[in-house]
């Protein structure tokens, strides 16, 4: 197995490995996991694997989980189907870390392309450790200790009838995470706000708020500034899909954005999301 870095900051292409073999071989799996911690997202081509092998490989990282809105494969629980053929379905084209609306968001994901357009439908990943490391010192100080709310309601719930949206919000109440989290395995600091983040929960202090007006506009300006960091190309890698290409990412320290530029061509992806820890 060889790893070829794709940018200076994030991403490597792995060659000489088949994920079906890795699903059965602990040593091989450990090598891949070490590379994942190093590169944050790994790309593999020509992975002709069964759904059972996809699930078995991802399960080596930990237990898989389904999604409350996106459906899973009926015979392979934990394999979420992201099948898009409609211009209106566009949840993935914003910078986000998967399911940060959970108390314990996924530690990572294994995504395989089933069908994709000839051109378009790329995915971008962002190194959010680099995004944190390059923040101006005064911003780092300002956000140290800040916490923010994350919600599923205002994204997946927005198109639902009110009663259904409220039910979704009751089943998955807003959660609070630190704005700067620490990677549980590497100890690195990560900027942890994305498209599921709605607002800071502890911004209204005398240091931050001179007049009431500082509170909502001031906090939103800061949140928007932090959210904008994911769109800086220096922190990114962009991947062109082909059928049987696979991406494995560390969901704790990255964000991603699936470019929705391919309608009316279909794009079919299958994602195994692996349970994670409570961010600290
Ligand atoms: C996701 O947002 O988890 C899916 C990304 C993709 O479809 O490329």
JSON list of C-alpha atoms and ligand atoms in Angstrom, two decimals, residues 82 92 96 98 111 123 241 249 256 258 267 269 271, ligand 1:
[
{"chain": "A", "resi": 82, "resn": "UNK", "atom": "CA", "xyz": [-27.33, 9.58, -0.58]},
{"chain": "A", "resi": 92, "resn": "UNK", "atom": "CA", "xyz": [-24.64, 18.22, 1.14]},
{"chain": "A", "resi": 96, "resn": "UNK", "atom": "CA", "xyz": [-20.28, 20.80, 7.40]},
{"chain": "A", "resi": 98, "resn": "UNK", "atom": "CA", "xyz": [-21.49, 15.21, 9.50]},
{"chain": "A", "resi": 111, "resn": "UNK", "atom": "CA", "xyz": [-18.29, 6.98, 1.36]},
{"chain": "A", "resi": 123, "resn": "UNK", "atom": "CA", "xyz": [-16.56, 16.76, -3.05]},
{"chain": "A", "resi": 241, "resn": "UNK", "atom": "CA", "xyz": [-15.55, 10.86, -8.26]},
{"chain": "A", "resi": 249, "resn": "UNK", "atom": "CA", "xyz": [-12.56, 10.87, 6.37]},
{"chain": "A", "resi": 256, "resn": "UNK", "atom": "CA", "xyz": [-16.80, 18.71, 3.51]},
{"chain": "A", "resi": 258, "resn": "UNK", "atom": "CA", "xyz": [-20.46, 18.10, -2.08]},
{"chain": "A", "resi": 267, "resn": "UNK", "atom": "CA", "xyz": [-25.39, 10.95, -8.37]},
{"chain": "A", "resi": 269, "resn": "UNK", "atom": "CA", "xyz": [-23.38, 7.62, -2.97]},
{"chain": "A", "resi": 271, "resn": "UNK", "atom": "CA", "xyz": [-22.06, 6.35, 3.31]},
{"chain": "B", "resi": 1, "resn": "LIG", "atom": "C1", "xyz": [-21.90, 13.96, 2.93]},
{"chain": "B", "resi": 1, "resn": "LIG", "atom": "O1", "xyz": [-22.17, 15.15, 3.03]},
{"chain": "B", "resi": 1, "resn": "LIG", "atom": "O2", "xyz": [-21.69, 13.26, 3.92]},
{"chain": "B", "resi": 1, "resn": "LIG", "atom": "C2", "xyz": [-21.83, 13.31, 1.55]},
{"chain": "B", "resi": 1, "resn": "LIG", "atom": "C3", "xyz": [-20.78, 13.90, 0.70]},
{"chain": "B", "resi": 1, "resn": "LIG", "atom": "C4", "xyz": [-20.94, 13.55, -0.74]},
{"chain": "B", "resi": 1, "resn": "LIG", "atom": "O3", "xyz": [-22.02, 13.10, -1.16]},
{"chain": "B", "resi": 1, "resn": "LIG", "atom": "O4", "xyz": [-19.99, 13.75, -1.49]}
]
